[in-house]
Structures are given as structure tokens and as C-alpha cells.
XYZ file of C-alpha atoms in Angstrom:
471
model
C 211.854 97.711 111.380
C 209.929 94.424 111.871
C 208.828 92.833 108.610
C 205.265 92.405 109.910
C 204.650 96.196 109.765
C 205.381 96.791 106.026
C 203.652 93.527 105.057
C 200.600 94.526 107.091
C 200.532 98.000 105.493
C 200.805 96.544 101.986
C 198.008 94.058 102.637
C 195.802 96.729 104.178
C 196.360 98.997 101.148
C 195.669 96.127 98.742
C 192.469 95.071 100.515
C 191.302 98.691 100.760
C 191.734 99.199 97.014
C 190.014 95.900 96.373
C 187.000 96.882 98.499
C 186.841 100.215 96.690
C 187.146 98.866 93.125
C 185.771 95.314 93.156
C 182.363 93.763 93.905
C 181.720 92.415 97.391
C 181.630 88.779 96.187
C 185.099 89.087 94.641
C 186.473 90.748 97.771
C 185.179 87.920 99.972
C 186.591 85.326 97.569
C 190.019 86.989 97.508
C 190.088 87.299 101.303
C 189.173 83.627 101.689
C 191.883 82.707 99.188
C 194.510 84.812 100.962
C 193.560 83.324 104.326
C 193.860 79.801 102.872
C 197.254 80.518 101.287
C 198.657 82.031 104.494
C 197.339 79.118 106.565
C 198.823 76.505 104.231
C 202.179 78.323 104.170
C 202.229 78.168 107.967
C 201.170 74.497 108.055
C 201.963 72.497 104.878
C 199.955 69.522 106.160
C 196.772 71.547 105.776
C 197.495 71.856 102.066
C 197.534 68.082 101.697
C 194.319 67.764 103.709
C 192.617 70.416 101.574
C 193.728 68.599 98.434
C 192.043 65.435 99.703
C 188.744 67.280 100.210
C 188.848 69.284 96.973
C 190.326 66.470 94.877
C 187.442 64.151 95.708
C 184.623 66.736 95.864
C 185.310 69.215 93.032
C 188.478 67.871 91.365
C 188.321 70.010 88.215
C 187.271 73.367 89.590
C 189.799 75.730 88.012
C 191.804 78.774 89.058
C 193.956 81.281 87.178
C 197.528 81.514 88.519
C 199.255 82.894 85.435
C 197.967 79.798 83.639
C 194.661 78.026 84.222
C 194.915 74.916 86.373
C 192.686 73.028 88.756
C 192.351 74.192 92.361
C 193.375 70.680 93.440
C 196.678 70.818 91.540
C 197.282 74.372 92.734
C 196.931 73.041 96.280
C 199.652 70.439 95.610
C 201.936 73.206 94.293
C 201.186 75.412 97.304
C 201.866 72.512 99.679
C 205.278 71.890 98.105
C 206.102 75.624 98.220
C 205.074 75.746 101.864
C 207.102 72.642 102.753
C 210.248 73.938 101.022
C 209.817 77.363 102.632
C 209.487 75.758 106.057
C 212.588 73.626 105.349
C 214.608 76.792 104.609
C 213.915 78.389 107.999
C 213.120 75.509 110.351
C 214.581 72.094 111.031
C 212.387 69.358 109.587
C 211.979 65.890 111.146
C 214.343 63.358 109.647
C 212.508 61.520 106.888
C 213.101 57.809 106.244
C 215.375 56.810 103.353
C 213.743 56.528 99.955
C 212.325 53.125 99.147
C 212.945 51.375 95.847
C 209.478 52.281 94.562
C 210.104 55.962 95.256
C 213.462 55.853 93.458
C 211.866 54.218 90.417
C 209.131 56.859 90.336
C 211.811 59.553 90.451
C 213.482 57.831 87.478
C 210.170 57.913 85.565
C 209.779 61.622 86.285
C 213.313 62.362 85.081
C 212.948 60.148 82.006
C 209.722 61.933 81.007
C 211.835 64.957 80.014
C 213.002 63.045 76.921
C 209.576 62.234 75.396
C 208.461 65.725 76.426
C 211.194 67.282 74.282
C 210.627 64.812 71.430
C 206.894 65.523 71.451
C 207.477 69.270 71.419
C 209.466 68.901 68.196
C 207.705 66.025 66.405
C 204.022 66.820 67.136
C 202.717 69.822 65.227
C 199.525 70.683 67.111
C 198.072 73.277 69.437
C 198.805 72.592 73.067
C 200.880 73.784 75.997
C 203.371 70.962 76.460
C 205.522 72.559 79.202
C 202.516 73.376 81.403
C 200.980 69.925 80.919
C 204.295 68.263 81.753
C 204.813 70.305 84.932
C 201.239 69.588 86.047
C 201.761 65.849 85.525
C 205.001 65.949 87.526
C 203.219 67.651 90.415
C 200.502 64.975 90.299
C 203.172 62.281 90.709
C 205.096 64.256 93.324
C 202.320 63.855 95.881
C 203.773 60.428 96.703
C 206.891 62.150 98.077
C 204.781 64.377 100.326
C 203.482 61.353 102.253
C 206.693 60.499 104.179
C 207.402 64.208 104.680
C 204.037 65.342 106.036
C 202.193 62.282 107.375
C 204.542 61.851 110.309
C 201.875 61.330 112.969
C 199.081 58.806 113.088
C 196.563 61.536 113.898
C 197.456 63.423 110.708
C 196.964 60.283 108.621
C 193.572 59.699 110.243
C 192.598 63.290 109.400
C 193.680 62.768 105.798
C 191.533 59.631 105.453
C 188.549 61.505 106.880
C 189.146 64.329 104.377
C 189.052 61.770 101.557
C 185.821 60.327 102.952
C 184.167 63.733 103.475
C 185.071 64.946 99.984
C 183.789 61.733 98.398
C 180.605 61.822 100.482
C 179.927 65.433 99.456
C 180.466 64.509 95.795
C 178.039 61.567 96.047
C 175.401 63.542 97.969
C 175.470 66.153 95.218
C 175.663 63.848 92.179
C 173.209 61.047 93.025
C 170.146 63.214 93.909
C 170.677 65.447 90.856
C 170.819 62.430 88.569
C 167.838 60.670 90.176
C 165.792 63.863 89.873
C 166.692 64.674 86.248
C 167.774 61.249 84.904
C 170.451 62.913 82.769
C 174.204 63.432 83.096
C 173.831 66.930 81.642
C 171.863 68.023 84.731
C 175.215 68.537 86.487
C 176.421 71.104 83.934
C 174.887 74.237 85.548
C 176.190 73.167 88.965
C 179.698 72.606 87.601
C 179.604 76.075 86.039
C 178.843 77.586 89.451
C 181.692 75.548 90.985
C 184.239 77.146 88.657
C 184.565 74.483 85.972
C 185.880 75.735 82.630
C 184.746 74.569 79.190
C 181.203 73.884 80.340
C 179.808 74.238 76.811
C 182.205 71.607 75.455
C 181.405 69.344 78.396
C 177.680 69.695 77.725
C 178.047 68.473 74.150
C 180.267 65.547 75.169
C 177.849 64.411 77.886
C 174.860 64.336 75.541
C 175.961 60.916 74.295
C 176.233 59.717 77.929
C 173.012 61.283 79.172
C 171.641 58.062 80.697
C 174.691 57.744 82.996
C 175.288 59.702 86.194
C 177.112 63.001 85.846
C 179.465 64.152 88.582
C 182.268 66.633 89.304
C 184.604 64.053 87.707
C 182.917 65.075 84.417
C 183.183 61.732 82.574
C 181.228 58.764 84.038
C 184.132 56.378 83.465
C 186.513 58.667 85.386
C 183.984 58.879 88.236
C 183.659 55.083 88.221
C 187.429 54.629 88.356
C 187.758 57.071 91.266
C 185.002 55.294 93.211
C 186.486 51.852 92.530
C 189.755 53.036 94.081
C 188.149 54.800 97.063
C 185.554 52.180 98.056
C 187.932 49.489 99.442
C 189.412 52.107 101.777
C 185.915 53.187 102.846
C 184.947 49.550 103.578
C 188.099 48.750 105.551
C 188.120 52.042 107.455
C 184.408 51.889 108.274
C 184.529 48.275 109.489
C 187.406 48.994 111.893
C 186.201 52.269 113.409
C 183.365 53.399 115.674
C 181.255 56.510 116.075
C 181.302 59.306 113.503
C 184.231 58.041 111.372
C 182.528 54.642 111.027
C 179.238 56.224 109.946
C 180.890 58.499 107.404
C 183.073 55.770 105.877
C 180.219 53.248 105.618
C 177.969 55.950 104.107
C 180.660 56.502 101.464
C 180.816 52.738 100.883
C 177.039 52.331 100.429
C 176.468 55.481 98.374
C 179.662 54.806 96.435
C 178.382 51.442 95.235
C 175.122 53.088 94.120
C 177.055 55.875 92.418
C 179.357 53.394 90.697
C 176.376 51.484 89.295
C 174.752 54.713 88.091
C 177.927 55.818 86.292
C 177.632 52.680 84.169
C 181.405 52.216 84.182
C 181.697 48.505 83.474
C 185.486 48.393 83.802
C 185.384 50.046 87.225
C 182.593 47.731 88.386
C 184.452 44.604 87.253
C 187.692 45.781 88.894
C 185.952 46.515 92.204
C 184.210 43.118 92.213
C 187.499 41.361 91.381
C 189.364 43.083 94.234
C 186.564 42.433 96.730
C 186.495 38.756 95.750
C 190.241 38.634 96.437
C 189.626 40.311 99.799
C 186.878 37.785 100.594
C 189.224 34.946 99.639
C 191.706 36.286 102.210
C 188.943 35.925 104.856
C 188.519 39.618 105.639
C 185.628 39.771 108.172
C 182.102 40.640 106.988
C 183.157 40.941 103.339
C 181.187 37.891 102.232
C 178.000 39.335 103.699
C 178.771 42.735 102.203
C 179.208 41.183 98.762
C 175.934 39.309 99.154
C 174.171 42.511 100.222
C 175.727 44.284 97.253
C 174.361 41.638 94.901
C 170.831 42.116 96.276
C 171.118 45.925 96.185
C 172.527 45.837 92.651
C 169.741 43.526 91.511
C 167.107 45.852 92.980
C 168.717 48.829 91.236
C 168.801 46.914 87.955
C 165.087 46.195 88.232
C 164.248 49.828 89.006
C 166.518 51.498 86.429
C 166.248 50.063 82.870
C 169.211 52.057 81.391
C 171.480 50.255 83.852
C 170.103 46.935 82.570
C 171.090 47.927 79.036
C 174.535 48.994 80.193
C 175.226 45.737 82.050
C 173.763 43.540 79.309
C 176.011 45.257 76.756
C 178.866 43.330 78.394
C 177.519 40.245 76.645
C 176.465 41.948 73.405
C 178.262 41.563 70.087
C 177.337 45.038 68.822
C 178.315 47.209 71.808
C 179.718 50.504 70.469
C 182.297 51.162 73.209
C 183.657 47.611 72.935
C 183.899 47.968 69.161
C 185.819 51.244 69.554
C 188.251 49.557 71.940
C 188.976 46.841 69.376
C 189.592 49.554 66.781
C 191.949 51.291 69.197
C 193.973 48.102 69.664
C 194.099 47.386 65.934
C 195.390 50.911 65.161
C 197.744 51.133 68.138
C 200.807 49.610 66.325
C 200.497 52.328 63.664
C 200.551 55.023 66.335
C 203.642 53.487 67.968
C 205.384 53.257 64.595
C 204.613 56.943 63.942
C 205.715 58.060 67.440
C 208.243 55.463 68.712
C 209.403 57.783 71.509
C 205.895 58.849 72.511
C 203.882 61.975 71.756
C 204.941 63.766 74.920
C 202.682 66.236 76.694
C 201.569 68.738 74.069
C 198.298 66.875 73.389
C 196.503 63.710 74.464
C 195.775 60.776 72.143
C 194.535 60.729 69.435
C 196.740 63.334 67.750
C 194.775 65.375 65.228
C 196.018 64.885 61.640
C 198.289 62.030 62.786
C 196.258 59.282 64.452
C 192.544 58.468 64.585
C 192.300 56.589 67.881
C 193.615 56.775 71.422
C 194.043 53.689 73.600
C 191.858 52.590 76.529
C 194.574 50.792 78.459
C 196.648 52.092 81.353
C 199.961 50.511 80.326
C 199.657 51.091 76.570
C 198.785 54.721 77.234
C 202.234 55.072 78.809
C 203.674 53.757 75.530
C 201.558 56.248 73.589
C 202.739 59.189 75.714
C 206.245 58.203 76.858
C 207.298 55.355 74.598
C 208.135 51.768 75.572
C 210.693 52.755 78.276
C 207.976 54.765 80.027
C 205.693 51.734 80.223
C 208.550 49.505 81.436
C 209.361 51.996 84.198
C 205.707 52.085 85.242
C 205.639 48.266 85.370
C 208.825 48.287 87.455
C 207.255 50.806 89.872
C 204.044 48.811 90.364
C 205.972 45.523 90.681
C 208.262 47.026 93.330
C 205.244 48.489 95.121
C 203.486 45.103 95.228
C 206.567 43.359 96.608
C 206.674 45.882 99.449
C 202.965 45.879 100.348
C 201.855 42.320 99.492
C 200.115 40.798 102.527
C 201.555 37.632 104.030
C 199.942 34.321 103.113
C 196.869 33.187 104.979
C 193.781 34.987 106.273
C 194.033 38.732 106.866
C 192.892 40.000 110.255
C 191.394 43.450 109.753
C 192.234 45.774 112.669
C 192.181 49.477 113.386
C 195.957 49.420 112.957
C 196.165 47.865 109.484
C 192.877 49.022 107.883
C 194.424 52.029 106.110
C 197.273 49.952 104.704
C 194.865 47.276 103.480
C 192.298 49.754 102.121
C 194.820 51.791 100.122
C 196.530 48.633 98.837
C 193.217 47.227 97.597
C 192.353 50.628 96.122
C 195.554 50.652 94.068
C 194.867 47.066 92.960
C 191.380 48.112 91.808
C 192.879 51.040 89.872
C 195.449 48.777 88.195
C 192.795 46.186 87.326
C 190.576 48.875 85.798
C 193.595 49.850 83.709
C 192.826 46.830 81.535
C 189.734 48.714 80.308
C 190.561 52.424 80.735
C 193.630 54.661 80.829
C 192.501 57.321 83.289
C 195.001 56.616 86.083
C 198.003 57.342 83.856
C 197.894 61.028 82.888
C 194.458 62.315 83.954
C 194.967 65.321 86.271
C 193.929 64.934 89.926
C 192.855 61.291 89.478
C 196.474 60.300 88.857
C 197.447 62.366 91.929
C 194.960 60.394 94.053
C 196.406 57.169 92.634
C 199.957 58.088 93.628
C 198.726 59.349 97.006
C 197.244 55.884 97.639
C 200.507 54.263 96.533
C 202.438 56.490 98.932
C 200.106 55.854 101.880
C 200.176 52.080 101.345
C 203.998 52.118 101.255
C 204.184 54.397 104.295
C 201.756 52.310 106.354
C 203.226 48.935 105.384
C 206.708 50.135 106.328
C 205.348 51.268 109.710
C 203.616 47.915 110.264
C 206.759 46.034 109.260
C 208.925 48.030 111.667
C 206.310 47.575 114.374
C 206.309 43.796 113.815
C 210.118 43.674 114.002
C 210.139 45.697 117.235
C 207.461 43.436 118.730
C 209.408 40.315 117.757
C 212.633 41.648 119.296
C 210.785 42.550 122.468
C 209.220 39.074 122.612
C 212.611 37.383 122.099
C 214.307 39.594 124.716
C 211.731 38.849 127.435
C 212.736 35.228 128.203
C 216.386 36.262 128.348
C 215.552 38.952 130.871
C 213.569 36.396 132.905
C 216.570 34.036 133.102
C 218.808 36.621 134.735
C 219.364 36.126 138.463
């Protein structure tokens, strides 16, 4: 008997019972979820595209799948399940050999089992270490999906547009709400409707940040870091395209700068400016004028919004609270390392209640806090290897439709690493760390393609004169 018949009967019975016993809204939600799962299982690439939309629009909307996780992370898990299921029954295209950066990341993932086990034993606190560890591994694993699923240029273009559309939707929701209410807490009711958990706790934590823009990223500094990483890609993609994609990407770039200023994330703002100055130094077209326009727009926003003036001026203040806390974090960090030389693992995040008083607002030192010194050294080795593979050649960079994605993702990763001097969010923060490793994977993938394309072009150019000399 064909398998479709019993499966169809079971689904029909299940849906019939659901319609009979459950409210209409729940039935529609379940049907939409089932349709999405079936579609992704048939086409794993759609799972990655959906992650790009959801991970930039509503990154922390949650779902219950035995344990509570974000919809974005569940989409990564579903994409992997779909890919492996497809690989069992169908021949997959031959993927390129692993690059050194990918091998080092795999080493970091394997090594993390040691601090995970140590933390489970040495840290006496409430927390689900195994689930947190598995979620973090899935966030990193998205890098390995890039060479497996982004095999065609059209698919990569669709993925970039999904990133832009998700970011644009997030900005179009967050900026008007903040401008209307002038409070970060105005987003709380909307986030509750979007399936965010712990809304009451979030409300109390945002009260101290009320004069900064709220968003689906929940914390203004996390939103600022995400925008700092996404904006270089939006600039490069928008400047090299035409029509609808150009309009969408440039809208993300313009609104993203406004959103970044309203978040008040000074580290993200400094990192974005630093990366764009480097891009301008490499003679990327129009960037000088864009920076000048950004200065004028930022000045106008400063004049119209006094809380932003206070936030920017606090950079030069001696009594800024957040700066003082960072100095306290650095001064207490050696004590934390001495107490947990092999890291605290994944049961809890720093600080550890009843053990340490402060966390650490630094990307690299947070790896030490969680995974010990070897974890940080592996992360440094990964980023160093990545830079050697994607570093542009000396001289001016000619921005084209062919290299804009490689350049945009490379600059986005640089902005994320630079912001790591001030914040730790790209290390273990769910979804944001997945976007970081997605950008690393795309930049590696695209730079390898451009390198192979350059080699093929050179060989063709060398072979032409020889062919012309033949009688």
C-alpha cells in the first residue's frame, strides 16, 4: 500500500480532531506550521531563507518543541534535519572541501564539550546546560549550511533579500513605535503578541533603558550590534543593484543608521564608523558622500532628540555609569578566571550567582569566561584564518554586482569583531551569533568563488595568445 494513503489518513484524522477540540486560531496556526515544516523538509534551502527573515525580524519569538527555543533556532534545526533526510534518499551535489576556517570552527565545537562537562559539575546553579550547549552548537553550525545549500547564485541573492526584508520589517516596526511613545517599553505589548516569552522580566529590565529604542532584539545594544553588522551589506548591495532590490537595500541602510542612533549603542556606532572609514580609505565609490550625508543626518537627529545628545556626550564623560561598570568588570575578571579556569560552561551566563558579581563586556574575554583560555585562542585562530582568506588585495576596491556580497559580509564581520571590544553579544547570544557565523560563511563562500573565477579568467587569458599562434 502506498505510504501516502496512511499518512494522509492520519493527518486528516489529526486535523479533524483539532478542528473539533481546539479554537479556530490554534487550528490555523497549526496548519500553517505543518505546511511550513513539510515545505522545508521538501526544500531545505527554504529553511535557511526563512531563518534569514525571522532571525532579523522577530529573532526571539519562541516555540515549544519539547523545550522552549526561538523560532529562528528551530528553523536552523529543521533545515539540518531536512538536509540530512534529503541526503539519505537523494544524491546531493558534491560540496567543496572544508576550508581551514571551517575545520577550526569544528575544532571549537568539539572542544566546547569539555568546558560544558566541567561547568555542569563545578557550577551549582539553576540552568539547562545541555539544551543551551546544543542551541549554541546549532547557531555555529549555520556556517556549514552555506556551502551545502547556497550552490546557485540565485539562491544567494534570495538569501540576501530575505535578510534585507526581515531587517526592513524590524526597523519599520521599531522606529515608529519609539518615535510615537519615546520609550523602549512601548515595544513590550507588541513582543508579547509576537510570541516572546518572559515579557514581564523584559519590561523591568527595559525601564532603565527607556530613552533608547526598543526592538525585537530586546536589548538596545544587541539591536545596535545587529544593525552594525547588517548595514555594510545593505550599503554594498544597494549601491550595486537596480530596481526593487536597490530600493529595499538602501531603505535598510538609511533606516538602519537612524535605528542605530536611536538604540544609543555607542560601541556599535563606533564600530560601524570605523569600518566605513576603512571602506572609504579603500576608495569604494560613493562612500565618502554617504559618510558626509550620515554626518549631517546624525547632527540633525542629535539636535532634534536630546536623549541622544546625552548618550553621545557620555562618551567623553568621567561619570558615565556603563563605562564605570565596564571598568569594574575588567578589574574583577581575573578573579572569575581564577575561580573557573576551564570556563563556566553553558549552564548559566556570566555573572554566576553566588560565585561572581560581574560579567565581561568583551567578545574575546567572554570566550575565556565560558570556555576557558583555549576557547578564546581557538576563536582567535578562526577569525585570523577567516581574514587571511577574505582579505581584499591591496589598492582601491572596485565595487561591482559580482563582489558586493563578499565585500558587504566581510565588512559586516569586521564591524561585529570591532564592536566586540565593547560588547560580548556575538559570542554566545542566540540568533545573533548565528547571523554572525552566517556572514562568516557567506564571505568565505563568495571569496572562494571570486578567487576561482579570477584563476579561470587568468588561465583563459594566458591560453588565448597560444591559440592565436597556432597555424
